[in-house]
mmCIF file of C-alpha atoms in Angstrom:
data_model
loop_
_atom_site.group_PDB
_atom_site.id
_atom_site.type_symbol
_atom_site.label_atom_id
_atom_site.label_comp_id
_atom_site.label_asym_id
_atom_site.label_seq_id
_atom_site.Cartn_x
_atom_site.Cartn_y
_atom_site.Cartn_z
ATOM 1 C CA UNK A 1 6.420 -21.240 18.888
ATOM 2 C CA UNK A 2 3.871 -20.100 16.228
ATOM 3 C CA UNK A 3 5.121 -16.667 15.054
ATOM 4 C CA UNK A 4 4.085 -16.175 11.395
ATOM 5 C CA UNK A 5 0.627 -17.723 12.021
ATOM 6 C CA UNK A 6 -0.077 -15.940 15.203
ATOM 7 C CA UNK A 7 -2.981 -13.485 15.083
ATOM 8 C CA UNK A 8 -2.472 -9.740 15.347
ATOM 9 C CA UNK A 9 -4.976 -6.964 16.255
ATOM 10 C CA UNK A 10 -4.985 -3.473 14.771
ATOM 11 C CA UNK A 11 -7.562 -1.457 16.602
ATOM 12 C CA UNK A 12 -10.578 -3.841 16.459
ATOM 13 C CA UNK A 13 -9.491 -5.729 13.409
ATOM 14 C CA UNK A 14 -7.889 -9.132 14.206
ATOM 15 C CA UNK A 15 -5.893 -10.802 11.411
ATOM 16 C CA UNK A 16 -5.681 -14.632 11.439
ATOM 17 C CA UNK A 17 -1.902 -14.509 10.619
ATOM 18 C CA UNK A 18 0.934 -12.143 9.868
ATOM 19 C CA UNK A 19 0.863 -12.761 6.023
ATOM 20 C CA UNK A 20 -0.214 -9.883 3.751
ATOM 21 C CA UNK A 21 -0.730 -9.745 0.104
ATOM 22 C CA UNK A 22 1.066 -6.666 -1.057
ATOM 23 C CA UNK A 23 -0.815 -4.301 -3.322
ATOM 24 C CA UNK A 24 0.147 -4.915 -6.956
ATOM 25 C CA UNK A 25 -1.181 -3.250 -9.987
ATOM 26 C CA UNK A 26 -2.757 -5.775 -12.428
ATOM 27 C CA UNK A 27 -4.146 -3.270 -14.953
ATOM 28 C CA UNK A 28 -7.415 -5.257 -15.385
ATOM 29 C CA UNK A 29 -10.158 -2.888 -14.399
ATOM 30 C CA UNK A 30 -12.785 -1.730 -16.911
ATOM 31 C CA UNK A 31 -12.198 1.553 -18.496
ATOM 32 C CA UNK A 32 -14.412 3.228 -15.846
ATOM 33 C CA UNK A 33 -12.321 1.889 -12.954
ATOM 34 C CA UNK A 34 -14.738 -0.853 -11.965
ATOM 35 C CA UNK A 35 -13.538 -4.268 -10.746
ATOM 36 C CA UNK A 36 -14.060 -7.213 -13.115
ATOM 37 C CA UNK A 37 -14.307 -10.954 -12.933
ATOM 38 C CA UNK A 38 -10.544 -11.104 -13.050
ATOM 39 C CA UNK A 39 -10.296 -9.303 -9.679
ATOM 40 C CA UNK A 40 -12.510 -11.896 -8.156
ATOM 41 C CA UNK A 41 -10.453 -14.830 -9.314
ATOM 42 C CA UNK A 42 -7.171 -13.058 -8.486
ATOM 43 C CA UNK A 43 -7.906 -11.906 -4.904
ATOM 44 C CA UNK A 44 -10.376 -14.635 -3.877
ATOM 45 C CA UNK A 45 -7.777 -17.399 -4.684
ATOM 46 C CA UNK A 46 -5.342 -15.761 -2.172
ATOM 47 C CA UNK A 47 -8.021 -15.557 0.478
ATOM 48 C CA UNK A 48 -8.739 -19.263 0.004
ATOM 49 C CA UNK A 49 -5.013 -19.781 0.080
ATOM 50 C CA UNK A 50 -4.732 -18.620 3.649
ATOM 51 C CA UNK A 51 -3.463 -15.061 3.461
ATOM 52 C CA UNK A 52 -4.316 -13.031 6.547
ATOM 53 C CA UNK A 53 -4.613 -9.630 4.906
ATOM 54 C CA UNK A 54 -5.097 -8.659 1.252
ATOM 55 C CA UNK A 55 -4.489 -5.092 0.149
ATOM 56 C CA UNK A 56 -5.970 -4.372 -3.239
ATOM 57 C CA UNK A 57 -3.909 -2.683 -5.775
ATOM 58 C CA UNK A 58 -3.486 1.080 -6.215
ATOM 59 C CA UNK A 59 -7.029 2.449 -6.509
ATOM 60 C CA UNK A 60 -7.218 5.904 -7.881
ATOM 61 C CA UNK A 61 -8.917 8.770 -6.004
ATOM 62 C CA UNK A 62 -9.172 10.846 -9.229
ATOM 63 C CA UNK A 63 -9.339 9.957 -12.967
ATOM 64 C CA UNK A 64 -6.100 11.842 -13.596
ATOM 65 C CA UNK A 65 -4.444 9.982 -10.753
ATOM 66 C CA UNK A 66 -4.455 6.609 -12.488
ATOM 67 C CA UNK A 67 -1.168 4.738 -13.248
ATOM 68 C CA UNK A 68 -2.986 3.355 -16.312
ATOM 69 C CA UNK A 69 -6.456 3.643 -17.873
ATOM 70 C CA UNK A 70 -7.146 0.175 -16.418
ATOM 71 C CA UNK A 71 -6.525 1.032 -12.777
ATOM 72 C CA UNK A 72 -9.316 0.437 -10.227
ATOM 73 C CA UNK A 73 -10.881 3.577 -9.018
ATOM 74 C CA UNK A 74 -12.916 4.967 -6.144
ATOM 75 C CA UNK A 75 -13.471 8.464 -7.499
ATOM 76 C CA UNK A 76 -17.236 7.916 -8.041
ATOM 77 C CA UNK A 77 -20.036 5.971 -6.361
ATOM 78 C CA UNK A 78 -20.601 3.732 -9.446
ATOM 79 C CA UNK A 79 -17.415 1.876 -8.454
ATOM 80 C CA UNK A 80 -18.610 0.823 -5.006
ATOM 81 C CA UNK A 81 -20.905 -2.093 -5.933
ATOM 82 C CA UNK A 82 -18.360 -4.388 -7.575
ATOM 83 C CA UNK A 83 -15.872 -3.756 -4.782
ATOM 84 C CA UNK A 84 -18.467 -4.441 -2.193
ATOM 85 C CA UNK A 85 -19.117 -7.884 -3.688
ATOM 86 C CA UNK A 86 -15.355 -8.508 -3.758
ATOM 87 C CA UNK A 87 -14.749 -7.539 -0.182
ATOM 88 C CA UNK A 88 -17.642 -9.737 1.010
ATOM 89 C CA UNK A 89 -16.285 -12.667 -0.912
ATOM 90 C CA UNK A 90 -12.754 -12.280 0.538
ATOM 91 C CA UNK A 91 -14.032 -11.900 4.093
ATOM 92 C CA UNK A 92 -16.122 -15.072 3.783
ATOM 93 C CA UNK A 93 -12.884 -16.984 3.276
ATOM 94 C CA UNK A 94 -11.433 -15.623 6.548
ATOM 95 C CA UNK A 95 -9.151 -12.996 5.206
ATOM 96 C CA UNK A 96 -9.262 -9.285 5.914
ATOM 97 C CA UNK A 97 -9.187 -6.891 3.035
ATOM 98 C CA UNK A 98 -7.962 -3.310 2.632
ATOM 99 C CA UNK A 99 -7.608 -0.907 -0.300
ATOM 100 C CA UNK A 100 -4.647 1.159 -1.250
ATOM 101 C CA UNK A 101 -5.937 4.586 -2.136
ATOM 102 C CA UNK A 102 -3.494 6.309 -4.575
ATOM 103 C CA UNK A 103 -2.751 9.155 -6.871
ATOM 104 C CA UNK A 104 -0.022 8.799 -9.413
ATOM 105 C CA UNK A 105 0.798 12.467 -9.898
ATOM 106 C CA UNK A 106 3.527 12.965 -12.438
ATOM 107 C CA UNK A 107 3.734 9.102 -12.951
ATOM 108 C CA UNK A 108 0.201 8.886 -14.164
ATOM 109 C CA UNK A 109 -0.310 6.873 -17.365
ATOM 110 C CA UNK A 110 3.166 5.479 -17.058
ATOM 111 C CA UNK A 111 3.072 3.252 -20.081
ATOM 112 C CA UNK A 112 2.744 6.435 -22.249
ATOM 113 C CA UNK A 113 5.216 8.382 -19.977
ATOM 114 C CA UNK A 114 2.662 10.651 -18.376
ATOM 115 C CA UNK A 115 0.625 11.355 -21.455
ATOM 116 C CA UNK A 116 -2.960 10.203 -20.955
ATOM 117 C CA UNK A 117 -6.572 11.155 -21.080
ATOM 118 C CA UNK A 118 -5.904 13.800 -18.393
ATOM 119 C CA UNK A 119 -2.885 15.940 -17.797
ATOM 120 C CA UNK A 120 -0.438 14.635 -15.150
ATOM 121 C CA UNK A 121 -0.021 16.898 -12.126
ATOM 122 C CA UNK A 122 2.723 17.305 -9.525
ATOM 123 C CA UNK A 123 3.964 19.647 -6.819
ATOM 124 C CA UNK A 124 6.574 20.993 -9.222
ATOM 125 C CA UNK A 125 7.140 20.994 -12.998
ATOM 126 C CA UNK A 126 9.695 18.283 -12.982
ATOM 127 C CA UNK A 127 9.296 15.188 -15.210
ATOM 128 C CA UNK A 128 9.914 11.753 -13.738
ATOM 129 C CA UNK A 129 12.614 10.947 -16.331
ATOM 130 C CA UNK A 130 13.789 11.824 -19.780
ATOM 131 C CA UNK A 131 11.107 11.601 -22.467
ATOM 132 C CA UNK A 132 8.377 11.834 -19.875
ATOM 133 C CA UNK A 133 5.847 14.566 -20.010
ATOM 134 C CA UNK A 134 6.370 17.652 -17.758
ATOM 135 C CA UNK A 135 3.430 17.706 -15.219
ATOM 136 C CA UNK A 136 1.246 20.680 -14.573
ATOM 137 C CA UNK A 137 1.997 22.296 -11.178
ATOM 138 C CA UNK A 138 -0.824 22.086 -8.589
ATOM 139 C CA UNK A 139 -1.796 25.390 -7.109
ATOM 140 C CA UNK A 140 -3.113 25.532 -3.483
ATOM 141 C CA UNK A 141 -6.812 25.528 -4.500
ATOM 142 C CA UNK A 142 -6.217 22.342 -6.614
ATOM 143 C CA UNK A 143 -4.362 20.792 -3.679
ATOM 144 C CA UNK A 144 -7.516 21.411 -1.561
ATOM 145 C CA UNK A 145 -9.628 19.714 -4.161
ATOM 146 C CA UNK A 146 -7.386 16.613 -4.277
ATOM 147 C CA UNK A 147 -7.563 16.370 -0.451
ATOM 148 C CA UNK A 148 -11.303 16.344 -0.709
ATOM 149 C CA UNK A 149 -11.013 13.591 -3.399
ATOM 150 C CA UNK A 150 -9.013 11.421 -0.936
ATOM 151 C CA UNK A 151 -11.608 11.955 1.760
ATOM 152 C CA UNK A 152 -14.472 11.071 -0.647
ATOM 153 C CA UNK A 153 -12.617 7.944 -1.831
ATOM 154 C CA UNK A 154 -12.124 6.837 1.762
ATOM 155 C CA UNK A 155 -15.864 7.296 2.384
ATOM 156 C CA UNK A 156 -16.577 5.105 -0.627
ATOM 157 C CA UNK A 157 -14.110 2.491 0.613
ATOM 158 C CA UNK A 158 -15.951 2.350 3.866
ATOM 159 C CA UNK A 159 -19.250 1.838 2.057
ATOM 160 C CA UNK A 160 -17.665 -0.942 -0.012
ATOM 161 C CA UNK A 161 -16.934 -2.848 3.178
ATOM 162 C CA UNK A 162 -13.133 -2.653 3.378
ATOM 163 C CA UNK A 163 -11.635 -3.627 6.758
ATOM 164 C CA UNK A 164 -8.871 -1.101 6.505
ATOM 165 C CA UNK A 165 -7.442 1.629 4.283
ATOM 166 C CA UNK A 166 -3.814 2.074 3.061
ATOM 167 C CA UNK A 167 -2.660 5.535 1.883
ATOM 168 C CA UNK A 168 -0.080 5.149 -0.934
ATOM 169 C CA UNK A 169 2.668 7.634 -0.033
ATOM 170 C CA UNK A 170 5.487 5.661 -1.730
ATOM 171 C CA UNK A 171 7.062 4.606 -5.087
ATOM 172 C CA UNK A 172 7.324 8.095 -6.582
ATOM 173 C CA UNK A 173 3.538 8.766 -6.752
ATOM 174 C CA UNK A 174 1.845 12.045 -5.799
ATOM 175 C CA UNK A 175 2.278 12.063 -2.014
ATOM 176 C CA UNK A 176 5.840 10.827 -2.319
ATOM 177 C CA UNK A 177 6.516 13.641 -4.821
ATOM 178 C CA UNK A 178 5.470 16.171 -2.227
ATOM 179 C CA UNK A 179 7.621 14.548 0.449
ATOM 180 C CA UNK A 180 10.883 14.400 -1.431
ATOM 181 C CA UNK A 181 13.119 17.493 -2.009
ATOM 182 C CA UNK A 182 13.984 16.035 -5.369
ATOM 183 C CA UNK A 183 10.573 16.403 -6.757
ATOM 184 C CA UNK A 184 9.283 19.249 -4.522
ATOM 185 C CA UNK A 185 10.720 22.613 -5.223
ATOM 186 C CA UNK A 186 7.752 24.694 -3.962
ATOM 187 C CA UNK A 187 8.178 27.874 -1.984
ATOM 188 C CA UNK A 188 4.658 27.884 -0.440
ATOM 189 C CA UNK A 189 3.337 26.073 2.578
ATOM 190 C CA UNK A 190 3.699 22.719 0.798
ATOM 191 C CA UNK A 191 7.329 22.960 0.138
ATOM 192 C CA UNK A 192 10.606 24.074 1.544
ATOM 193 C CA UNK A 193 11.501 22.357 4.831
ATOM 194 C CA UNK A 194 10.544 18.877 5.982
ATOM 195 C CA UNK A 195 7.449 20.137 7.767
ATOM 196 C CA UNK A 196 6.177 21.920 4.608
ATOM 197 C CA UNK A 197 6.835 18.835 2.385
ATOM 198 C CA UNK A 198 4.824 16.600 4.873
ATOM 199 C CA UNK A 199 1.891 18.933 4.951
ATOM 200 C CA UNK A 200 0.027 17.293 1.986
ATOM 201 C CA UNK A 201 0.342 13.852 3.451
ATOM 202 C CA UNK A 202 -0.701 14.910 6.960
ATOM 203 C CA UNK A 203 -3.801 16.693 5.585
ATOM 204 C CA UNK A 204 -4.825 13.572 3.751
ATOM 205 C CA UNK A 205 -4.313 11.410 6.835
ATOM 206 C CA UNK A 206 -6.499 13.761 8.908
ATOM 207 C CA UNK A 207 -9.397 13.899 6.546
ATOM 208 C CA UNK A 208 -9.437 10.126 6.110
ATOM 209 C CA UNK A 209 -9.103 9.429 9.724
ATOM 210 C CA UNK A 210 -12.064 11.832 10.384
ATOM 211 C CA UNK A 211 -14.398 9.727 8.217
ATOM 212 C CA UNK A 212 -13.091 6.296 9.269
ATOM 213 C CA UNK A 213 -14.777 4.499 12.263
ATOM 214 C CA UNK A 214 -12.579 4.566 15.355
ATOM 215 C CA UNK A 215 -12.259 0.782 15.189
ATOM 216 C CA UNK A 216 -10.884 0.722 11.601
ATOM 217 C CA UNK A 217 -7.046 0.728 11.171
ATOM 218 C CA UNK A 218 -5.261 3.055 8.861
ATOM 219 C CA UNK A 219 -1.970 2.082 7.123
ATOM 220 C CA UNK A 220 0.504 4.231 5.178
ATOM 221 C CA UNK A 221 2.954 2.818 2.574
ATOM 222 C CA UNK A 222 6.283 4.782 2.465
ATOM 223 C CA UNK A 223 9.382 4.626 0.547
ATOM 224 C CA UNK A 224 11.948 4.449 3.299
ATOM 225 C CA UNK A 225 14.698 5.850 1.024
ATOM 226 C CA UNK A 226 14.882 7.434 -2.427
ATOM 227 C CA UNK A 227 18.226 5.633 -3.033
ATOM 228 C CA UNK A 228 19.782 8.793 -4.363
ATOM 229 C CA UNK A 229 21.848 11.571 -2.901
ATOM 230 C CA UNK A 230 19.778 14.556 -1.982
ATOM 231 C CA UNK A 231 16.601 12.477 -1.577
ATOM 232 C CA UNK A 232 14.723 11.082 1.402
ATOM 233 C CA UNK A 233 16.676 8.870 3.706
ATOM 234 C CA UNK A 234 15.583 6.469 6.460
ATOM 235 C CA UNK A 235 16.108 9.074 9.108
ATOM 236 C CA UNK A 236 13.562 11.269 7.282
ATOM 237 C CA UNK A 237 10.947 8.549 7.176
ATOM 238 C CA UNK A 238 11.369 7.874 10.842
ATOM 239 C CA UNK A 239 10.303 11.481 11.517
ATOM 240 C CA UNK A 240 7.440 11.176 8.997
ATOM 241 C CA UNK A 241 6.347 8.028 10.748
ATOM 242 C CA UNK A 242 6.347 9.753 14.134
ATOM 243 C CA UNK A 243 3.935 12.430 12.675
ATOM 244 C CA UNK A 244 1.831 9.773 11.178
ATOM 245 C CA UNK A 245 1.505 7.932 14.429
ATOM 246 C CA UNK A 246 0.446 11.089 16.181
ATOM 247 C CA UNK A 247 -2.219 11.639 13.528
ATOM 248 C CA UNK A 248 -3.822 8.182 14.153
ATOM 249 C CA UNK A 249 -1.966 5.897 11.711
ATOM 250 C CA UNK A 250 -1.701 2.380 13.027
ATOM 251 C CA UNK A 251 0.906 0.651 10.874
ATOM 252 C CA UNK A 252 3.617 1.642 8.325
ATOM 253 C CA UNK A 253 4.205 -0.384 5.235
ATOM 254 C CA UNK A 254 7.919 -0.052 4.591
ATOM 255 C CA UNK A 255 9.022 -0.152 0.947
ATOM 256 C CA UNK A 256 11.532 2.025 -0.897
ATOM 257 C CA UNK A 257 12.450 3.867 -4.102
ATOM 258 C CA UNK A 258 10.359 4.758 -7.113
ATOM 259 C CA UNK A 259 10.845 8.504 -7.073
ATOM 260 C CA UNK A 260 13.496 8.320 -9.817
ATOM 261 C CA UNK A 261 14.558 5.528 -12.201
ATOM 262 C CA UNK A 262 17.527 4.833 -9.826
ATOM 263 C CA UNK A 263 17.181 1.803 -7.581
ATOM 264 C CA UNK A 264 19.249 0.060 -4.967
ATOM 265 C CA UNK A 265 22.721 -1.155 -5.987
ATOM 266 C CA UNK A 266 22.013 -4.580 -4.484
ATOM 267 C CA UNK A 267 18.714 -6.300 -4.266
ATOM 268 C CA UNK A 268 18.751 -9.519 -2.131
ATOM 269 C CA UNK A 269 16.236 -11.416 0.047
ATOM 270 C CA UNK A 270 14.806 -9.283 2.740
ATOM 271 C CA UNK A 271 16.753 -6.236 1.685
ATOM 272 C CA UNK A 272 14.064 -3.820 2.977
ATOM 273 C CA UNK A 273 13.441 -5.552 6.321
ATOM 274 C CA UNK A 274 15.887 -3.224 8.207
ATOM 275 C CA UNK A 275 13.606 -0.262 7.221
ATOM 276 C CA UNK A 276 10.684 -1.925 8.962
ATOM 277 C CA UNK A 277 12.754 -2.738 11.955
ATOM 278 C CA UNK A 278 14.173 0.704 12.330
ATOM 279 C CA UNK A 279 10.803 2.458 12.115
ATOM 280 C CA UNK A 280 9.185 -0.092 14.364
ATOM 281 C CA UNK A 281 11.809 0.263 17.088
ATOM 282 C CA UNK A 282 12.308 4.077 16.927
ATOM 283 C CA UNK A 283 8.694 5.100 16.501
ATOM 284 C CA UNK A 284 7.062 2.258 18.499
ATOM 285 C CA UNK A 285 4.555 1.649 15.755
ATOM 286 C CA UNK A 286 3.622 -1.578 13.936
ATOM 287 C CA UNK A 287 5.307 -2.119 10.553
ATOM 288 C CA UNK A 288 5.054 -4.302 7.481
ATOM 289 C CA UNK A 289 8.230 -5.765 5.926
ATOM 290 C CA UNK A 290 8.198 -6.264 2.192
ATOM 291 C CA UNK A 291 10.670 -7.095 -0.527
ATOM 292 C CA UNK A 292 12.029 -10.478 -1.706
ATOM 293 C CA UNK A 293 10.444 -12.364 1.179
ATOM 294 C CA UNK A 294 9.739 -15.760 -0.414
ATOM 295 C CA UNK A 295 10.431 -18.597 2.093
ATOM 296 C CA UNK A 296 8.377 -19.655 5.070
ATOM 297 C CA UNK A 297 11.386 -19.783 7.459
ATOM 298 C CA UNK A 298 12.482 -16.296 6.276
ATOM 299 C CA UNK A 299 9.050 -14.781 6.910
ATOM 300 C CA UNK A 300 8.795 -16.509 10.223
ATOM 301 C CA UNK A 301 12.201 -15.122 11.328
ATOM 302 C CA UNK A 302 11.200 -11.559 10.611
ATOM 303 C CA UNK A 303 8.232 -11.934 12.997
ATOM 304 C CA UNK A 304 10.104 -14.031 15.552
ATOM 305 C CA UNK A 305 12.951 -11.447 15.798
ATOM 306 C CA UNK A 306 10.429 -8.626 15.970
ATOM 307 C CA UNK A 307 11.773 -6.964 12.828
ATOM 308 C CA UNK A 308 8.213 -6.305 11.729
ATOM 309 C CA UNK A 309 4.684 -7.178 12.763
ATOM 310 C CA UNK A 310 3.473 -8.352 9.282
ATOM 311 C CA UNK A 311 5.312 -9.641 6.213
ATOM 312 C CA UNK A 312 4.000 -8.772 2.751
ATOM 313 C CA UNK A 313 4.509 -11.004 -0.195
ATOM 314 C CA UNK A 314 4.130 -9.857 -3.787
ATOM 315 C CA UNK A 315 5.458 -11.812 -6.719
ATOM 316 C CA UNK A 316 5.641 -14.943 -4.550
ATOM 317 C CA UNK A 317 1.917 -14.904 -4.155
ATOM 318 C CA UNK A 318 1.501 -14.401 -7.905
ATOM 319 C CA UNK A 319 3.508 -17.611 -8.377
ATOM 320 C CA UNK A 320 1.696 -19.514 -5.623
ATOM 321 C CA UNK A 321 -1.717 -18.373 -4.361
ATOM 322 C CA UNK A 322 -1.524 -21.097 -1.768
ATOM 323 C CA UNK A 323 1.832 -20.072 -0.307
ATOM 324 C CA UNK A 324 0.314 -19.610 3.171
ATOM 325 C CA UNK A 325 -1.097 -23.141 3.356
ATOM 326 C CA UNK A 326 2.333 -24.488 2.251
ATOM 327 C CA UNK A 327 4.169 -22.331 4.664
ATOM 328 C CA UNK A 328 2.174 -23.668 7.555
ATOM 329 C CA UNK A 329 3.172 -27.207 6.602
ATOM 330 C CA UNK A 330 6.824 -26.157 6.414
ATOM 331 C CA UNK A 331 6.632 -24.527 9.813
ATOM 332 C CA UNK A 332 4.737 -27.474 11.309
ATOM 333 C CA UNK A 333 1.779 -25.328 12.147
ATOM 334 C CA UNK A 334 -1.693 -26.870 11.979
ATOM 335 C CA UNK A 335 -4.144 -24.354 10.441
ATOM 336 C CA UNK A 336 -7.678 -24.715 9.081
ATOM 337 C CA UNK A 337 -7.964 -25.440 5.351
ATOM 338 C CA UNK A 338 -10.996 -24.498 3.332
ATOM 339 C CA UNK A 339 -13.507 -27.321 3.821
ATOM 340 C CA UNK A 340 -13.595 -27.871 0.097
ATOM 341 C CA UNK A 341 -9.833 -28.621 0.074
ATOM 342 C CA UNK A 342 -9.635 -30.701 3.288
ATOM 343 C CA UNK A 343 -9.075 -33.920 1.417
ATOM 344 C CA UNK A 344 -5.766 -32.466 0.081
ATOM 345 C CA UNK A 345 -4.447 -31.268 3.551
ATOM 346 C CA UNK A 346 -1.163 -33.003 4.426
ATOM 347 C CA UNK A 347 -1.399 -35.287 7.423
#
């Protein structure tokens, strides 16, 4: 039976298969956060190569929220036009396209350890690591302003023609910094217990869901564990995911780590798949599995065994933009090839 290449619907969006290009920073935007010719070559080749869903790299909602000065942005309207041309080109090749809206918080300008054109900000004055700059603490009025920035960036994403939006709440960036007790030592309504630390994320989800069309799906990327004692564990993210589902989130993208320099002791193929399965089963919400998924049979097994609803590939798609076409051949699934490439389709 066709599993990996079966379509899936999220609200009114139907994907041609279960293969997603994971958002990966490529640090190639113009200094003003505008997409360049490189983005067209990079993303369009994966759409031609048969991916079902492409999620653009972390796209900053504020200038000071960039991971690097060459991140994509949606903090102003001048950035819409180039992204609109890009989304249209991707969709013409049969792929759906989403954008990962992000704010780096204390991990802004990571190459220079948090020192950049703007001051890095965070829920608490705790640096990411030794020799990193100590971020400025956000007060409640500034938090309100950032929430407005997320809403405005979502409105621009809709104008740019994206099929869906992903909120980046993982990998130690700003939302994750609020979620984790390691980085959030606040005593106001945004800190303290689990409910307080979730408040920032839930506010962002609400304002984005308010401006999104009902038929447009919303995804959230989470770090399913911090990999360190005293940090977030999978049980915590199950509860976060329950709240996200209640607020209108349609699918959870299950990654891990990034809050501290400490990572998992063992990294092996599919090591994060159990996170996606647990959240899927316990919350009854669609999930994305990601992390060292490289082989067609491996990806197909994840879908066949209902461990996740979509598999995301990162580095493997950097190595091979046409992975999806090759995977169909390996799995003996007949799919349409781009007409321009039909002469090369295996028979």
